[in-house]
Amino acid sequence: MKTAFIGLGVMGFPMAGHLRAAGHAVTVFNRSPDKAARWVETHGGASKPTIAEAVAGAELACLCVGNDDDVRDVVAQALPAMAEGGVIVDHTTTSATVAREMDAAARALGRWFVDAPVSGGQAGAEAGQLTIMAGGDEAAYARVEPVLAAYAKAIRRMGPSGAGQLTKMCNQIAIAGVVQGVAEALHFAKRAGLPTDDVLAAISKGAAQSWQMENRWKTMSEGRFDFGFAVDWMRKDLGIALAEAAANGANLQATALIDGFYGEVQAMGGHRWDTSSLVARLEK
């Protein structure tokens, strides 16, 4: 499939590479041209200096950019240049509102828009093992699902436009609670004078087990917070979820509290620390 990929950050760079490795004709665009040039050197394919040129005639355009306004800007430039009937797949974590706006804009021009945020972080992107939750037209989703499998271990359509983003909000809400729980358990173990490796061995095989515990307990204990998904990004995502909750009446008391805790981490200088850095505020 003739494909464009817009946004070559820590997630987009390897994701676009997996598309190329799967045999698709991939043209990339990145706001920093040197990163696009490095991608071409690494993976082949092509880069273009503008979004419109990158997506010209493309049947599929994947986005992995920053926020709602970035998505609006990219889609406005991409839609007129794509092939008729082309599909934009947006991997950015955004509001459900912008997903619905972009879906309507695409339909008005005879194109399609699928909101498809991902979970799995930088490691998942590099390994091609992301989880994708999608919203949008069923037929458009069915066309692109086999392509997205190049960098996903699980893909599921959750419903109409916006459903993918709403599901990603559930994901971030759950992660925030789990990370805070692991941070407090580790902090408590240290204060109690317990050997933290032994505590991990004892509790990680039972009901307390989680991905965060298995993969971040030791690094949290060592004060290492350089594992990709930054606190700034998490606060953006939790802000989206809290805004949606204010609109739909969901009660997210713990999420709001933990969002504030991440604010404390930012105040400590941890803007680019990963999300497991919640433990740092307990031990300062």
Short mmCIF file of C-alpha atoms in Angstrom, two decimals:
data_model
loop_
_atom_site.label_atom_id
_atom_site.label_comp_id
_atom_site.label_asym_id
_atom_site.label_seq_id
_atom_site.Cartn_x
_atom_site.Cartn_y
_atom_site.Cartn_z
CA MET A 1 0.00 0.00 0.00
CA LYS A 2 1.29 3.47 -0.86
CA THR A 3 1.78 4.93 2.59
CA ALA A 4 2.91 8.15 4.24
CA PHE A 5 4.03 8.50 7.85
CA ILE A 6 3.97 11.90 9.53
CA GLY A 7 5.89 12.36 12.78
CA LEU A 8 9.13 10.51 13.48
CA GLY A 9 9.50 10.80 17.24
CA VAL A 10 10.44 8.00 19.60
CA MET A 11 7.29 6.14 18.54
CA GLY A 12 6.85 7.14 14.91
CA PHE A 13 10.43 6.47 13.80
CA PRO A 14 10.34 2.71 14.52
CA MET A 15 6.66 2.36 13.56
CA ALA A 16 7.35 3.76 10.10
CA GLY A 17 10.35 1.46 9.88
CA HIS A 18 8.18 -1.59 10.49
CA LEU A 19 5.89 -0.50 7.65
CA ARG A 20 8.86 -0.27 5.34
CA ALA A 21 10.15 -3.67 6.46
CA ALA A 22 6.73 -5.15 5.72
CA GLY A 23 7.11 -4.11 2.10
CA HIS A 24 5.02 -0.96 1.90
CA ALA A 25 6.12 2.06 -0.14
CA VAL A 26 6.64 4.58 2.66
CA THR A 27 7.23 8.32 2.37
CA VAL A 28 7.88 10.23 5.58
CA PHE A 29 7.64 13.79 6.83
CA ASN A 30 9.02 15.24 10.04
CA ARG A 31 9.20 18.83 11.20
CA SER A 32 12.93 18.30 11.78
CA PRO A 33 14.25 17.35 8.32
CA ASP A 34 17.42 15.80 9.72
CA LYS A 35 15.35 13.15 11.50
CA ALA A 36 13.52 12.33 8.26
CA ALA A 37 16.87 12.05 6.47
CA ARG A 38 18.16 9.71 9.18
CA TRP A 39 15.03 7.56 8.81
CA VAL A 40 15.62 7.22 5.05
CA GLU A 41 19.27 6.32 5.68
CA THR A 42 18.13 3.64 8.13
CA HIS A 43 15.11 2.20 6.37
CA GLY A 44 15.10 3.32 2.75
CA GLY A 45 11.88 4.79 1.42
CA ALA A 46 11.66 8.52 0.83
CA SER A 47 11.11 11.79 2.63
CA LYS A 48 9.47 14.99 1.45
CA PRO A 49 9.79 18.59 2.66
CA THR A 50 6.05 19.18 3.11
CA ILE A 51 3.11 17.18 4.40
CA ALA A 52 1.20 17.61 1.15
CA GLU A 53 4.10 16.20 -0.87
CA ALA A 54 4.59 13.30 1.55
CA VAL A 55 0.96 12.18 1.30
CA ALA A 56 0.46 12.94 -2.42
CA GLY A 57 -1.51 10.03 -3.87
CA ALA A 58 -1.18 7.99 -0.67
CA GLU A 59 -3.82 5.38 0.14
CA LEU A 60 -2.84 5.48 3.81
CA ALA A 61 -1.35 8.26 5.92
CA CYS A 62 -0.34 7.49 9.51
CA LEU A 63 0.18 10.27 12.03
CA CYS A 64 2.08 10.22 15.32
CA VAL A 65 2.36 13.84 16.40
CA GLY A 66 1.88 15.87 19.58
CA ASN A 67 -1.61 17.04 20.41
CA ASP A 68 -5.04 18.06 19.12
CA ASP A 69 -3.81 21.18 17.31
CA ASP A 70 -0.98 19.25 15.64
CA VAL A 71 -3.50 16.72 14.34
CA ARG A 72 -5.79 19.45 13.02
CA ASP A 73 -2.88 21.09 11.21
CA VAL A 74 -1.57 17.88 9.65
CA VAL A 75 -4.99 16.63 8.57
CA ALA A 76 -5.87 19.97 6.95
CA GLN A 77 -2.75 19.71 4.80
CA ALA A 78 -2.99 15.98 4.13
CA LEU A 79 -6.62 15.41 3.16
CA PRO A 80 -6.67 17.27 -0.19
CA ALA A 81 -3.44 15.64 -1.34
CA MET A 82 -4.33 12.02 -0.58
CA ALA A 83 -5.77 9.55 -3.04
CA GLU A 84 -9.54 9.58 -3.23
CA GLY A 85 -10.88 7.16 -0.64
CA GLY A 86 -7.59 7.28 1.26
CA VAL A 87 -7.47 6.66 5.00
CA ILE A 88 -5.74 8.74 7.66
CA VAL A 89 -4.83 6.71 10.75
CA ASP A 90 -3.99 8.89 13.72
CA HIS A 91 -1.81 7.27 16.40
CA THR A 92 -1.57 10.48 18.44
CA THR A 93 -3.29 10.48 21.81
CA THR A 94 -5.89 13.26 21.51
CA SER A 95 -9.36 14.17 22.66
CA ALA A 96 -12.28 12.23 21.26
CA THR A 97 -13.65 15.58 20.09
CA VAL A 98 -10.82 16.18 17.64
CA ALA A 99 -11.14 12.61 16.34
CA ARG A 100 -14.79 13.24 15.51
CA GLU A 101 -13.93 16.59 13.91
CA MET A 102 -11.30 14.99 11.68
CA ASP A 103 -13.64 12.14 10.77
CA ALA A 104 -16.22 14.64 9.55
CA ALA A 105 -13.60 16.64 7.64
CA ALA A 106 -12.32 13.50 5.93
CA ARG A 107 -15.77 12.31 4.92
CA ALA A 108 -16.53 15.71 3.40
CA LEU A 109 -13.61 15.20 0.99
CA GLY A 110 -14.26 11.55 0.20
CA ARG A 111 -11.58 10.28 2.57
CA TRP A 112 -11.61 8.42 5.90
CA PHE A 113 -10.18 9.05 9.35
CA VAL A 114 -9.45 6.37 11.97
CA ASP A 115 -8.40 7.37 15.48
CA ALA A 116 -5.95 4.70 16.59
CA PRO A 117 -3.93 5.58 19.70
CA VAL A 118 -1.39 3.04 20.87
CA SER A 119 -0.11 1.55 24.10
CA GLY A 120 3.23 -0.11 24.67
CA GLY A 121 5.65 2.80 24.73
CA GLN A 122 8.94 3.18 22.96
CA ALA A 123 9.93 -0.43 23.63
CA GLY A 124 6.69 -1.68 22.09
CA ALA A 125 7.15 0.52 19.04
CA GLU A 126 10.70 -0.67 18.50
CA ALA A 127 9.72 -4.32 18.88
CA GLY A 128 6.59 -3.99 16.72
CA GLN A 129 4.49 -5.11 19.69
CA LEU A 130 2.09 -2.21 20.26
CA THR A 131 -1.55 -2.46 21.23
CA ILE A 132 -3.83 -0.36 19.01
CA MET A 133 -7.35 0.71 19.96
CA ALA A 134 -9.26 2.19 17.05
CA GLY A 135 -12.39 4.15 16.29
CA GLY A 136 -13.96 5.00 12.96
CA ASP A 137 -15.77 3.59 9.95
CA GLU A 138 -15.79 -0.19 10.00
CA ALA A 139 -14.91 -0.65 6.33
CA ALA A 140 -12.08 1.90 6.48
CA TYR A 141 -10.69 0.18 9.56
CA ALA A 142 -10.84 -3.22 7.86
CA ARG A 143 -8.75 -1.88 4.96
CA VAL A 144 -5.92 -0.66 7.16
CA GLU A 145 -5.90 -3.28 9.92
CA PRO A 146 -3.55 -5.68 8.05
CA VAL A 147 -1.12 -2.82 7.44
CA LEU A 148 -1.07 -1.72 11.07
CA ALA A 149 -0.24 -5.29 12.07
CA ALA A 150 3.34 -4.48 11.00
CA TYR A 151 3.92 -2.85 14.40
CA ALA A 152 1.15 -4.26 16.58
CA LYS A 153 0.60 -7.37 18.63
CA ALA A 154 -3.08 -6.56 19.16
CA ILE A 155 -5.51 -4.34 17.25
CA ARG A 156 -9.17 -3.83 18.04
CA ARG A 157 -11.85 -1.55 16.64
CA MET A 158 -13.72 -0.14 19.63
CA GLY A 159 -16.59 1.56 17.81
CA PRO A 160 -17.30 4.73 15.83
CA SER A 161 -15.08 7.79 15.59
CA GLY A 162 -13.63 8.78 18.96
CA ALA A 163 -13.97 5.32 20.51
CA GLY A 164 -10.27 4.62 20.12
CA GLN A 165 -9.35 7.78 22.00
CA LEU A 166 -11.87 7.06 24.75
CA THR A 167 -10.35 3.60 25.17
CA LYS A 168 -6.86 5.11 25.39
CA MET A 169 -8.17 7.32 28.21
CA CYS A 170 -9.20 4.15 30.06
CA ASN A 171 -5.71 2.81 29.48
CA GLN A 172 -4.01 5.87 30.96
CA ILE A 173 -6.39 6.00 33.92
CA ALA A 174 -5.55 2.38 34.74
CA ILE A 175 -1.81 2.86 34.31
CA ALA A 176 -1.74 5.90 36.59
CA GLY A 177 -3.38 3.96 39.39
CA VAL A 178 -1.12 0.94 39.00
CA VAL A 179 2.09 3.02 38.92
CA GLN A 180 1.06 4.89 42.06
CA GLY A 181 0.29 1.60 43.80
CA VAL A 182 3.67 0.12 42.86
CA ALA A 183 5.44 3.32 43.96
CA GLU A 184 3.75 3.27 47.36
CA ALA A 185 4.41 -0.45 47.87
CA LEU A 186 8.10 0.02 47.07
CA HIS A 187 8.33 3.09 49.31
CA PHE A 188 6.63 1.21 52.15
CA ALA A 189 8.95 -1.78 51.74
CA LYS A 190 11.99 0.44 52.05
CA ARG A 191 10.63 2.22 55.14
CA ALA A 192 9.84 -1.14 56.70
CA GLY A 193 13.39 -2.30 56.18
CA LEU A 194 12.48 -5.14 53.86
CA PRO A 195 14.78 -6.42 51.09
CA THR A 196 13.05 -4.96 48.04
CA ASP A 197 14.17 -7.73 45.65
CA ASP A 198 12.66 -10.32 47.95
CA VAL A 199 9.44 -8.32 48.24
CA LEU A 200 9.20 -8.24 44.45
CA ALA A 201 9.76 -12.00 44.26
CA ALA A 202 7.11 -12.61 46.91
CA ILE A 203 4.31 -10.39 45.62
CA SER A 204 4.83 -10.24 41.86
CA LYS A 205 3.53 -13.76 41.26
CA GLY A 206 0.20 -13.27 43.01
CA ALA A 207 -2.73 -10.91 42.84
CA ALA A 208 -0.47 -7.83 42.99
CA GLN A 209 1.29 -8.77 39.77
CA SER A 210 1.34 -6.18 36.97
CA TRP A 211 3.49 -5.18 34.00
CA GLN A 212 4.58 -2.10 35.90
CA MET A 213 5.68 -4.16 38.89
CA GLU A 214 7.55 -6.72 36.79
CA ASN A 215 9.31 -4.13 34.62
CA ARG A 216 9.71 -1.03 36.79
CA TRP A 217 10.06 -2.14 40.44
CA LYS A 218 13.84 -2.53 40.27
CA THR A 219 14.44 0.58 38.19
CA MET A 220 12.20 2.61 40.46
CA SER A 221 14.14 1.31 43.45
CA GLU A 222 17.38 2.41 41.78
CA GLY A 223 16.01 5.84 40.88
CA ARG A 224 16.28 5.30 37.12
CA PHE A 225 13.54 7.05 35.15
CA ASP A 226 14.69 7.03 31.54
CA PHE A 227 12.29 4.57 29.96
CA GLY A 228 10.55 6.59 27.29
CA PHE A 229 7.05 7.78 28.16
CA ALA A 230 7.61 11.15 29.80
CA VAL A 231 5.72 12.72 32.70
CA ASP A 232 4.83 15.69 30.46
CA TRP A 233 3.10 13.32 28.04
CA MET A 234 1.29 11.50 30.81
CA ARG A 235 -0.05 14.78 32.20
CA LYS A 236 -1.30 15.69 28.74
CA ASP A 237 -3.09 12.34 28.49
CA LEU A 238 -4.57 12.53 32.00
CA GLY A 239 -5.72 16.07 31.30
CA ILE A 240 -7.63 14.80 28.28
CA ALA A 241 -9.22 12.04 30.37
CA LEU A 242 -10.17 14.42 33.17
CA ALA A 243 -11.74 16.85 30.71
CA GLU A 244 -13.76 14.03 29.16
CA ALA A 245 -14.84 12.90 32.63
CA ALA A 246 -16.03 16.41 33.43
CA ALA A 247 -18.23 16.21 30.34
CA ASN A 248 -19.59 12.68 30.80
CA GLY A 249 -19.95 12.67 34.57
CA ALA A 250 -17.34 10.00 35.36
CA ASN A 251 -15.85 10.18 38.84
CA LEU A 252 -12.04 10.08 38.53
CA GLN A 253 -11.00 11.10 42.04
CA ALA A 254 -7.85 8.95 42.17
CA THR A 255 -6.83 9.95 38.65
CA ALA A 256 -7.11 13.63 39.51
CA LEU A 257 -5.02 13.07 42.64
CA ILE A 258 -2.31 11.21 40.74
CA ASP A 259 -2.28 13.86 38.03
CA GLY A 260 -1.42 16.30 40.82
CA PHE A 261 1.35 13.98 41.98
CA TYR A 262 2.81 14.08 38.48
CA GLY A 263 2.68 17.86 38.76
CA GLU A 264 4.89 17.54 41.83
CA VAL A 265 7.34 15.42 39.83
CA GLN A 266 7.44 18.14 37.18
CA ALA A 267 8.22 20.68 39.90
CA MET A 268 11.17 18.47 40.91
CA GLY A 269 12.54 18.82 37.38
CA GLY A 270 11.16 15.50 36.17
CA HIS A 271 9.35 16.69 33.05
CA ARG A 272 11.17 14.13 30.89
CA TRP A 273 11.40 11.37 33.48
CA ASP A 274 9.23 8.38 32.69
CA THR A 275 5.95 7.74 34.46
CA SER A 276 7.46 5.42 37.07
CA SER A 277 9.07 8.52 38.62
CA LEU A 278 6.03 8.87 40.87
CA VAL A 279 8.16 7.11 43.47
CA ALA A 280 10.63 10.03 43.45
CA ARG A 281 8.15 12.37 45.15
CA LEU A 282 7.70 9.85 47.95
CA GLU A 283 11.43 9.65 48.61
CA LYS A 284 12.48 13.28 48.23
#
